[in-house]
């Protein structure tokens, strides 16, 4: 039966995706970047929407929530998965509201005015069936996919406004967004780049190689030299893995050092992050904030006897508080860290924050 | 008997292109064919014993699946029903699993050799396959080794038979099993194994010289290798096992190949990995090491909170200092989980406990004031207050009453009760099965049905529990560490691994090793001749010195001896040099003169030889 086959195929794809999430990204740099993860998640959710059996928006949201919970549980540190699930849920809500023809798109946050005028909680149970809801939702998801494809280019287009000639720019580790950003600016301007290698994974080396191939003057420094070199730096431009709800960052190990050094020298810290990296999570230690990989990178197994006497940890991420950040450059433009909460309310619905 | 859990793939092999698209296969031997885990493995097969609250065979299957294996054959012998049930319920037998698992059971397997002979008989493998045991824990990516193996076979026309995967790890590391310690001589460029020997705690090892004469000029003798028990085998391996019925284990096979190299021309190669972790849980000491390595995240991404087996409710949270807590764990006031602790779900821990470096299973109850250090507790264990446990294993359902102290290396098997106010000495093994019980039903042992084992327990007369051994309310019998009858009597094998008693004889080995030692198993008749020649030369030299014979006459004598014993020119020079150098040490007094005397002998001999070669 073709129906059962399709379902089995869908389940197989989801299982394969989950297994990939669990195994992938062993700390030597993600085997797939967050952009690709975001795209795959969205494609998978589109498939779920197309093939699963549902009659009303409420059912569909339940199904997506369930799958979303499974996917986030597989790899909690990969927040783009959860972010995409929330975006799709928001899309469903919007399409439902549009189909109903009401102006509820504007009612997102609880406000005093709403409390006064609405007179009680409006029961929104999404039970109505609309014929074209499926097609609309799938179309909106396709738009989301197009947006995801264009994020790096959108950010890179803003490079000329921020980078001027003969500037010294510092960056940490390897970020595809920052690489595109710098390469775009290099077409018209001449500047120097200093890359901190970011031990123990040393992704800075790859970044430096890529940058120097396009003719940018690049220097690689060890992490210990960051503070010493900072006095000669005009700007610090970094990428990140996640932007948290308070405006802070969860970025690669070593970023906090750079941020502190920049603050000490009053150097502006610019973060290039596409909007799909914005997560409604707040930083709290309990909730699997950190990702620890095999201590092999720090103290290799061949060291022998000492390993049984010593505890070795190898964290992958760092937290950078929002006070240290000057500017966020995303595909919708530049924003201050204090504005992040507004951006979040535009992207996600408050009821979805806890899957 | 075979059962399949999944889709079956057909393979029609003709062209090379199809060969490369063939699914990668693996043979998993879920039985270790030894009794290192007795009496624990009397109730549960070794492959299903939990390591970090996950059955060991799950680690092996996850390793195989993540390295790209698409078809696995699991061979079970002891308690195969339990293994089969477990696998059919696990995620490996779901229809969406990328790795298709076939379970093959038989009561007739007695060794790895039997399994491989069966593989050959049933024609299960069509191509290169990966051979592992069911208790291997690893995260190594074997695809690189596999590529090298395939390349070698293509280039060298199928001479390379097997590639063994080793991990680089310096001696003294606690994950190196002392029993499996090997020393390997290999050719650096081609990674070919030239000599393979288990050290077994010896301080001196012999290497046959002929292995270094194979034409390559870079050799390595390595002692820093940890055997992962993962091998990439070609289909010829199964055939070779069928041809040689006395191959029982992999070491037999390796030794056989190395010895018969001239005849069959097969070679074994080696792949050493620096990153990646691989170890086999072959005894309880390895269980301790591998368990603590897993909790300290050396086997990333197979970590406890990843829940790679996809079981409901198995997930746990990872906190600072490698503390993992499952769902619904309750911790009493003042209790501390210090570091490297894994606690399963629904476990409750009392007040003022101190837990470190331990793994606790699901549904356990732990009382107040308990100290746990390197304790491994499985599911449904009940521990009362004021108990101290150090480096011990407590199996399912055991009950430990108040004020008990378990010293190092104790084992409490299933459902044992240890009474209050008792201190168990180091190395005690307590089990509900009486130690003599196994001798009575020796024949029934390998009949896998669990029900039968249960019945046989009832059949034996219930011996009374000794309160002095297990406490006033205790239940269980003490097992003495059994002495295996191996050839070397110095090695006492207990559950916790090798206990080596230093051998007084091995230190005082005679230095002038003139008797033919069997370090070279290739016994060639030339050895006797060579030794006789050496003796003769020594005699000649002695006589020459005593009677002050002219050097030329000695040279003549040596030449004639050379023809008599049919020794090659090169060997003559070797032996002559050795004798001349050793000779002064065997003499006392006037050493200088002997040296001068013998020193003048050598160049004369040399000239003589050179003249000879010119003539020839």
PDB file of N, CA and C in Angstrom, chain A residues 8 11-12 15 18-19 22-27 70 73-75 285-286 288 290-297 299-305 307-313, chain B residues 7 62 65-66 91 94-96 167-175 226 274-277 293 296-298 300-301 306-308 310 317-322 325 339-340:
ATOM      1  N   UNK A   8       6.139   4.595   6.403  1.00  0.00           N
ATOM      2  CA  UNK A   8       7.351   3.914   6.826  1.00  0.00           C
ATOM      3  C   UNK A   8       8.568   4.702   6.371  1.00  0.00           C
ATOM      4  N   UNK A  11       9.004   7.642   8.669  1.00  0.00           N
ATOM      5  CA  UNK A  11       9.573   7.246   9.959  1.00  0.00           C
ATOM      6  C   UNK A  11      11.045   6.945   9.812  1.00  0.00           C
ATOM      7  N   UNK A  12      11.391   6.307   8.677  1.00  0.00           N
ATOM      8  CA  UNK A  12      12.797   5.955   8.478  1.00  0.00           C
ATOM      9  C   UNK A  12      13.644   7.213   8.361  1.00  0.00           C
ATOM     10  N   UNK A  15      14.035   8.683  11.804  1.00  0.00           N
ATOM     11  CA  UNK A  15      14.980   7.916  12.617  1.00  0.00           C
ATOM     12  C   UNK A  15      16.405   8.175  12.173  1.00  0.00           C
ATOM     13  N   UNK A  18      17.476  11.510  13.460  1.00  0.00           N
ATOM     14  CA  UNK A  18      17.742  11.479  14.891  1.00  0.00           C
ATOM     15  C   UNK A  18      19.087  10.815  15.171  1.00  0.00           C
ATOM     16  N   UNK A  19      19.331   9.700  14.493  1.00  0.00           N
ATOM     17  CA  UNK A  19      20.590   8.991  14.720  1.00  0.00           C
ATOM     18  C   UNK A  19      21.765   9.880  14.323  1.00  0.00           C
ATOM     19  N   UNK A  22      22.418  12.415  16.957  1.00  0.00           N
ATOM     20  CA  UNK A  22      23.051  11.880  18.143  1.00  0.00           C
ATOM     21  C   UNK A  22      24.513  11.623  17.921  1.00  0.00           C
ATOM     22  N   UNK A  23      24.855  11.220  16.706  1.00  0.00           N
ATOM     23  CA  UNK A  23      26.247  10.847  16.496  1.00  0.00           C
ATOM     24  C   UNK A  23      27.084  11.997  15.977  1.00  0.00           C
ATOM     25  N   UNK A  24      26.455  12.887  15.242  1.00  0.00           N
ATOM     26  CA  UNK A  24      27.225  13.899  14.534  1.00  0.00           C
ATOM     27  C   UNK A  24      27.810  14.945  15.453  1.00  0.00           C
ATOM     28  N   UNK A  25      28.725  15.721  14.966  1.00  0.00           N
ATOM     29  CA  UNK A  25      29.297  16.810  15.737  1.00  0.00           C
ATOM     30  C   UNK A  25      30.097  16.332  16.907  1.00  0.00           C
ATOM     31  N   UNK A  26      31.154  15.559  16.645  1.00  0.00           N
ATOM     32  CA  UNK A  26      31.927  15.016  17.742  1.00  0.00           C
ATOM     33  C   UNK A  26      32.960  16.003  18.234  1.00  0.00           C
ATOM     34  N   UNK A  27      32.654  17.272  18.158  1.00  0.00           N
ATOM     35  CA  UNK A  27      33.553  18.233  18.766  1.00  0.00           C
ATOM     36  C   UNK A  27      34.663  18.696  17.854  1.00  0.00           C
ATOM     37  N   UNK A  70      11.094  14.901  20.283  1.00  0.00           N
ATOM     38  CA  UNK A  70      12.043  13.809  20.041  1.00  0.00           C
ATOM     39  C   UNK A  70      13.341  14.350  19.472  1.00  0.00           C
ATOM     40  N   UNK A  73      15.393  16.230  22.030  1.00  0.00           N
ATOM     41  CA  UNK A  73      15.967  15.347  23.039  1.00  0.00           C
ATOM     42  C   UNK A  73      17.181  14.611  22.501  1.00  0.00           C
ATOM     43  N   UNK A  74      17.224  14.403  21.187  1.00  0.00           N
ATOM     44  CA  UNK A  74      18.354  13.655  20.624  1.00  0.00           C
ATOM     45  C   UNK A  74      19.668  14.410  20.822  1.00  0.00           C
ATOM     46  N   UNK A  75      19.622  15.727  20.576  1.00  0.00           N
ATOM     47  CA  UNK A  75      20.870  16.471  20.740  1.00  0.00           C
ATOM     48  C   UNK A  75      20.508  17.838  21.301  1.00  0.00           C
ATOM     49  N   UNK A 285      22.398  26.602  34.026  1.00  0.00           N
ATOM     50  CA  UNK A 285      23.388  25.540  33.956  1.00  0.00           C
ATOM     51  C   UNK A 285      22.783  24.155  33.939  1.00  0.00           C
ATOM     52  N   UNK A 286      21.669  24.012  34.623  1.00  0.00           N
ATOM     53  CA  UNK A 286      21.134  22.662  34.756  1.00  0.00           C
ATOM     54  C   UNK A 286      20.760  22.064  33.422  1.00  0.00           C
ATOM     55  N   UNK A 288      21.271  21.174  30.453  1.00  0.00           N
ATOM     56  CA  UNK A 288      22.116  20.705  29.355  1.00  0.00           C
ATOM     57  C   UNK A 288      22.627  21.865  28.511  1.00  0.00           C
ATOM     58  N   UNK A 290      25.666  22.842  28.450  1.00  0.00           N
ATOM     59  CA  UNK A 290      26.988  22.572  27.932  1.00  0.00           C
ATOM     60  C   UNK A 290      27.032  21.274  27.170  1.00  0.00           C
ATOM     61  N   UNK A 291      28.039  21.167  26.331  1.00  0.00           N
ATOM     62  CA  UNK A 291      28.255  19.911  25.631  1.00  0.00           C
ATOM     63  C   UNK A 291      29.689  19.524  25.895  1.00  0.00           C
ATOM     64  N   UNK A 292      29.875  18.345  26.469  1.00  0.00           N
ATOM     65  CA  UNK A 292      31.224  17.871  26.742  1.00  0.00           C
ATOM     66  C   UNK A 292      31.526  16.715  25.817  1.00  0.00           C
ATOM     67  N   UNK A 293      32.642  16.790  25.148  1.00  0.00           N
ATOM     68  CA  UNK A 293      32.991  15.686  24.264  1.00  0.00           C
ATOM     69  C   UNK A 293      34.141  14.903  24.863  1.00  0.00           C
ATOM     70  N   UNK A 294      34.659  13.972  24.108  1.00  0.00           N
ATOM     71  CA  UNK A 294      35.694  13.096  24.617  1.00  0.00           C
ATOM     72  C   UNK A 294      36.921  13.893  25.032  1.00  0.00           C
ATOM     73  N   UNK A 295      37.464  13.619  26.217  1.00  0.00           N
ATOM     74  CA  UNK A 295      38.628  14.367  26.692  1.00  0.00           C
ATOM     75  C   UNK A 295      39.874  14.093  25.884  1.00  0.00           C
ATOM     76  N   UNK A 296      39.744  13.299  24.842  1.00  0.00           N
ATOM     77  CA  UNK A 296      40.902  12.934  24.055  1.00  0.00           C
ATOM     78  C   UNK A 296      41.620  14.148  23.485  1.00  0.00           C
ATOM     79  N   UNK A 297      40.834  15.204  23.150  1.00  0.00           N
ATOM     80  CA  UNK A 297      41.462  16.384  22.548  1.00  0.00           C
ATOM     81  C   UNK A 297      42.352  17.111  23.536  1.00  0.00           C
ATOM     82  N   UNK A 299      43.713  15.775  26.674  1.00  0.00           N
ATOM     83  CA  UNK A 299      44.792  14.935  27.179  1.00  0.00           C
ATOM     84  C   UNK A 299      44.618  13.595  26.475  1.00  0.00           C
ATOM     85  N   UNK A 300      45.460  13.298  25.517  1.00  0.00           N
ATOM     86  CA  UNK A 300      45.195  12.107  24.719  1.00  0.00           C
ATOM     87  C   UNK A 300      45.328  10.822  25.508  1.00  0.00           C
ATOM     88  N   UNK A 301      44.706   9.796  25.001  1.00  0.00           N
ATOM     89  CA  UNK A 301      44.648   8.506  25.660  1.00  0.00           C
ATOM     90  C   UNK A 301      46.021   7.915  25.854  1.00  0.00           C
ATOM     91  N   UNK A 302      46.936   8.276  24.977  1.00  0.00           N
ATOM     92  CA  UNK A 302      48.259   7.676  25.025  1.00  0.00           C
ATOM     93  C   UNK A 302      49.067   8.151  26.229  1.00  0.00           C
ATOM     94  N   UNK A 303      48.512   9.086  27.004  1.00  0.00           N
ATOM     95  CA  UNK A 303      49.268   9.577  28.158  1.00  0.00           C
ATOM     96  C   UNK A 303      49.452   8.507  29.207  1.00  0.00           C
ATOM     97  N   UNK A 304      48.576   7.543  29.225  1.00  0.00           N
ATOM     98  CA  UNK A 304      48.819   6.396  30.092  1.00  0.00           C
ATOM     99  C   UNK A 304      48.290   6.529  31.499  1.00  0.00           C
ATOM    100  N   UNK A 305      49.151   6.283  32.434  1.00  0.00           N
ATOM    101  CA  UNK A 305      48.705   6.095  33.817  1.00  0.00           C
ATOM    102  C   UNK A 305      48.068   7.322  34.423  1.00  0.00           C
ATOM    103  N   UNK A 307      45.958   9.202  33.422  1.00  0.00           N
ATOM    104  CA  UNK A 307      44.535   9.400  33.137  1.00  0.00           C
ATOM    105  C   UNK A 307      43.635   8.832  34.205  1.00  0.00           C
ATOM    106  N   UNK A 308      44.106   7.822  34.936  1.00  0.00           N
ATOM    107  CA  UNK A 308      43.228   7.265  35.960  1.00  0.00           C
ATOM    108  C   UNK A 308      43.247   8.121  37.210  1.00  0.00           C
ATOM    109  N   UNK A 309      44.181   9.069  37.291  1.00  0.00           N
ATOM    110  CA  UNK A 309      44.280   9.850  38.521  1.00  0.00           C
ATOM    111  C   UNK A 309      43.720  11.256  38.358  1.00  0.00           C
ATOM    112  N   UNK A 310      43.302  11.574  37.167  1.00  0.00           N
ATOM    113  CA  UNK A 310      42.990  12.965  36.861  1.00  0.00           C
ATOM    114  C   UNK A 310      41.645  13.029  36.155  1.00  0.00           C
ATOM    115  N   UNK A 311      40.870  14.083  36.434  1.00  0.00           N
ATOM    116  CA  UNK A 311      39.604  14.278  35.728  1.00  0.00           C
ATOM    117  C   UNK A 311      39.833  15.234  34.581  1.00  0.00           C
ATOM    118  N   UNK A 312      39.484  14.836  33.396  1.00  0.00           N
ATOM    119  CA  UNK A 312      39.720  15.684  32.231  1.00  0.00           C
ATOM    120  C   UNK A 312      38.387  16.029  31.582  1.00  0.00           C
ATOM    121  N   UNK A 313      38.173  17.302  31.315  1.00  0.00           N
ATOM    122  CA  UNK A 313      36.923  17.712  30.678  1.00  0.00           C
ATOM    123  C   UNK A 313      37.228  18.449  29.394  1.00  0.00           C
TER     124      UNK A 313
ATOM    125  N   UNK B   7      14.562  -6.948   6.983  1.00  0.00           N
ATOM    126  CA  UNK B   7      14.526  -7.283   5.558  1.00  0.00           C
ATOM    127  C   UNK B   7      15.760  -8.091   5.209  1.00  0.00           C
ATOM    128  N   UNK B  62      25.841  -0.598  18.249  1.00  0.00           N
ATOM    129  CA  UNK B  62      25.874   0.831  17.915  1.00  0.00           C
ATOM    130  C   UNK B  62      27.183   1.181  17.222  1.00  0.00           C
ATOM    131  N   UNK B  65      26.857  -0.097  13.673  1.00  0.00           N
ATOM    132  CA  UNK B  65      25.932   0.678  12.850  1.00  0.00           C
ATOM    133  C   UNK B  65      26.524   2.025  12.489  1.00  0.00           C
ATOM    134  N   UNK B  66      27.179   2.687  13.457  1.00  0.00           N
ATOM    135  CA  UNK B  66      27.676   4.024  13.157  1.00  0.00           C
ATOM    136  C   UNK B  66      28.876   3.970  12.243  1.00  0.00           C
ATOM    137  N   UNK B  91      16.177  -1.472  19.324  1.00  0.00           N
ATOM    138  CA  UNK B  91      15.975  -0.663  18.124  1.00  0.00           C
ATOM    139  C   UNK B  91      16.647  -1.268  16.913  1.00  0.00           C
ATOM    140  N   UNK B  94      14.085  -3.014  14.561  1.00  0.00           N
ATOM    141  CA  UNK B  94      12.959  -2.282  13.985  1.00  0.00           C
ATOM    142  C   UNK B  94      13.110  -2.268  12.478  1.00  0.00           C
ATOM    143  N   UNK B  95      11.992  -2.182  11.758  1.00  0.00           N
ATOM    144  CA  UNK B  95      12.127  -2.190  10.293  1.00  0.00           C
ATOM    145  C   UNK B  95      12.872  -0.975   9.749  1.00  0.00           C
ATOM    146  N   UNK B  96      12.962   0.098  10.549  1.00  0.00           N
ATOM    147  CA  UNK B  96      13.648   1.275  10.021  1.00  0.00           C
ATOM    148  C   UNK B  96      15.128   1.283  10.340  1.00  0.00           C
ATOM    149  N   UNK B 167      44.603   0.049  19.309  1.00  0.00           N
ATOM    150  CA  UNK B 167      44.583   1.422  19.756  1.00  0.00           C
ATOM    151  C   UNK B 167      45.901   1.718  20.449  1.00  0.00           C
ATOM    152  N   UNK B 168      46.400   2.917  20.173  1.00  0.00           N
ATOM    153  CA  UNK B 168      47.663   3.277  20.783  1.00  0.00           C
ATOM    154  C   UNK B 168      47.410   3.683  22.225  1.00  0.00           C
ATOM    155  N   UNK B 169      48.116   3.063  23.139  1.00  0.00           N
ATOM    156  CA  UNK B 169      47.879   3.351  24.548  1.00  0.00           C
ATOM    157  C   UNK B 169      49.096   2.869  25.308  1.00  0.00           C
ATOM    158  N   UNK B 170      49.681   3.736  26.102  1.00  0.00           N
ATOM    159  CA  UNK B 170      50.967   3.350  26.682  1.00  0.00           C
ATOM    160  C   UNK B 170      50.787   2.301  27.773  1.00  0.00           C
ATOM    161  N   UNK B 171      51.811   1.543  28.037  1.00  0.00           N
ATOM    162  CA  UNK B 171      51.708   0.482  29.044  1.00  0.00           C
ATOM    163  C   UNK B 171      51.427   1.089  30.403  1.00  0.00           C
ATOM    164  N   UNK B 172      50.695   0.378  31.223  1.00  0.00           N
ATOM    165  CA  UNK B 172      50.366   0.923  32.525  1.00  0.00           C
ATOM    166  C   UNK B 172      49.035   1.629  32.538  1.00  0.00           C
ATOM    167  N   UNK B 173      48.478   1.883  31.397  1.00  0.00           N
ATOM    168  CA  UNK B 173      47.144   2.491  31.362  1.00  0.00           C
ATOM    169  C   UNK B 173      46.155   1.464  31.879  1.00  0.00           C
ATOM    170  N   UNK B 174      45.215   1.921  32.660  1.00  0.00           N
ATOM    171  CA  UNK B 174      44.396   0.908  33.306  1.00  0.00           C
ATOM    172  C   UNK B 174      43.407   0.239  32.374  1.00  0.00           C
ATOM    173  N   UNK B 175      43.237   0.787  31.174  1.00  0.00           N
ATOM    174  CA  UNK B 175      42.350   0.088  30.247  1.00  0.00           C
ATOM    175  C   UNK B 175      43.076  -0.973  29.467  1.00  0.00           C
ATOM    176  N   UNK B 226      46.844  -1.528  22.400  1.00  0.00           N
ATOM    177  CA  UNK B 226      45.759  -2.141  23.147  1.00  0.00           C
ATOM    178  C   UNK B 226      44.907  -2.877  22.126  1.00  0.00           C
ATOM    179  N   UNK B 274      44.866   6.410  16.798  1.00  0.00           N
ATOM    180  CA  UNK B 274      45.212   7.226  17.954  1.00  0.00           C
ATOM    181  C   UNK B 274      43.974   7.832  18.592  1.00  0.00           C
ATOM    182  N   UNK B 275      43.074   8.348  17.734  1.00  0.00           N
ATOM    183  CA  UNK B 275      41.811   8.859  18.285  1.00  0.00           C
ATOM    184  C   UNK B 275      40.877   7.691  18.361  1.00  0.00           C
ATOM    185  N   UNK B 276      39.756   7.890  18.969  1.00  0.00           N
ATOM    186  CA  UNK B 276      38.830   6.771  19.021  1.00  0.00           C
ATOM    187  C   UNK B 276      39.182   5.860  20.171  1.00  0.00           C
ATOM    188  N   UNK B 277      38.182   5.211  20.710  1.00  0.00           N
ATOM    189  CA  UNK B 277      38.365   4.362  21.876  1.00  0.00           C
ATOM    190  C   UNK B 277      37.822   2.992  21.547  1.00  0.00           C
ATOM    191  N   UNK B 293      35.699   4.728  32.058  1.00  0.00           N
ATOM    192  CA  UNK B 293      36.004   5.500  30.844  1.00  0.00           C
ATOM    193  C   UNK B 293      34.732   5.997  30.196  1.00  0.00           C
ATOM    194  N   UNK B 296      33.339   8.883  32.091  1.00  0.00           N
ATOM    195  CA  UNK B 296      34.138  10.078  31.900  1.00  0.00           C
ATOM    196  C   UNK B 296      34.214  10.503  30.444  1.00  0.00           C
ATOM    197  N   UNK B 297      33.314   9.937  29.626  1.00  0.00           N
ATOM    198  CA  UNK B 297      33.085  10.421  28.271  1.00  0.00           C
ATOM    199  C   UNK B 297      34.210  10.144  27.291  1.00  0.00           C
ATOM    200  N   UNK B 298      34.999   9.138  27.541  1.00  0.00           N
ATOM    201  CA  UNK B 298      36.011   8.802  26.553  1.00  0.00           C
ATOM    202  C   UNK B 298      35.388   8.168  25.322  1.00  0.00           C
ATOM    203  N   UNK B 300      32.700   9.082  23.800  1.00  0.00           N
ATOM    204  CA  UNK B 300      31.770   9.983  23.116  1.00  0.00           C
ATOM    205  C   UNK B 300      31.652   9.584  21.654  1.00  0.00           C
ATOM    206  N   UNK B 301      30.507   9.504  20.993  1.00  0.00           N
ATOM    207  CA  UNK B 301      29.180   9.890  21.481  1.00  0.00           C
ATOM    208  C   UNK B 301      28.335   8.826  22.177  1.00  0.00           C
ATOM    209  N   UNK B 306      23.061  10.345  26.172  1.00  0.00           N
ATOM    210  CA  UNK B 306      22.669  10.346  24.768  1.00  0.00           C
ATOM    211  C   UNK B 306      21.553   9.359  24.500  1.00  0.00           C
ATOM    212  N   UNK B 307      21.441   8.355  25.351  1.00  0.00           N
ATOM    213  CA  UNK B 307      20.371   7.367  25.190  1.00  0.00           C
ATOM    214  C   UNK B 307      20.331   6.813  23.772  1.00  0.00           C
ATOM    215  N   UNK B 308      21.466   6.278  23.351  1.00  0.00           N
ATOM    216  CA  UNK B 308      21.557   5.872  21.948  1.00  0.00           C
ATOM    217  C   UNK B 308      20.722   4.635  21.661  1.00  0.00           C
ATOM    218  N   UNK B 310      17.679   4.393  22.412  1.00  0.00           N
ATOM    219  CA  UNK B 310      16.306   4.837  22.126  1.00  0.00           C
ATOM    220  C   UNK B 310      15.272   4.175  23.023  1.00  0.00           C
ATOM    221  N   UNK B 317      20.255  13.323  32.763  1.00  0.00           N
ATOM    222  CA  UNK B 317      20.859  14.633  32.571  1.00  0.00           C
ATOM    223  C   UNK B 317      22.312  14.587  32.995  1.00  0.00           C
ATOM    224  N   UNK B 318      23.102  15.398  32.309  1.00  0.00           N
ATOM    225  CA  UNK B 318      24.543  15.392  32.560  1.00  0.00           C
ATOM    226  C   UNK B 318      24.886  16.673  33.292  1.00  0.00           C
ATOM    227  N   UNK B 319      25.439  16.565  34.470  1.00  0.00           N
ATOM    228  CA  UNK B 319      25.788  17.772  35.224  1.00  0.00           C
ATOM    229  C   UNK B 319      27.295  17.835  35.445  1.00  0.00           C
ATOM    230  N   UNK B 320      27.693  18.816  36.183  1.00  0.00           N
ATOM    231  CA  UNK B 320      29.101  19.045  36.453  1.00  0.00           C
ATOM    232  C   UNK B 320      29.787  17.820  37.004  1.00  0.00           C
ATOM    233  N   UNK B 321      31.056  17.698  36.765  1.00  0.00           N
ATOM    234  CA  UNK B 321      31.861  16.590  37.299  1.00  0.00           C
ATOM    235  C   UNK B 321      31.336  15.236  36.845  1.00  0.00           C
ATOM    236  N   UNK B 322      30.750  15.188  35.669  1.00  0.00           N
ATOM    237  CA  UNK B 322      30.285  13.913  35.116  1.00  0.00           C
ATOM    238  C   UNK B 322      29.323  13.194  36.034  1.00  0.00           C
ATOM    239  N   UNK B 325      22.143  11.874  36.183  1.00  0.00           N
ATOM    240  CA  UNK B 325      21.000  11.449  36.992  1.00  0.00           C
ATOM    241  C   UNK B 325      19.851  11.076  36.071  1.00  0.00           C
ATOM    242  N   UNK B 339      31.780  12.774  42.031  1.00  0.00           N
ATOM    243  CA  UNK B 339      32.210  12.900  40.642  1.00  0.00           C
ATOM    244  C   UNK B 339      32.056  11.553  39.952  1.00  0.00           C
ATOM    245  N   UNK B 340      31.868  11.600  38.633  1.00  0.00           N
ATOM    246  CA  UNK B 340      31.823  10.390  37.810  1.00  0.00           C
ATOM    247  C   UNK B 340      30.803   9.386  38.326  1.00  0.00           C
TER     248      UNK B 340
END
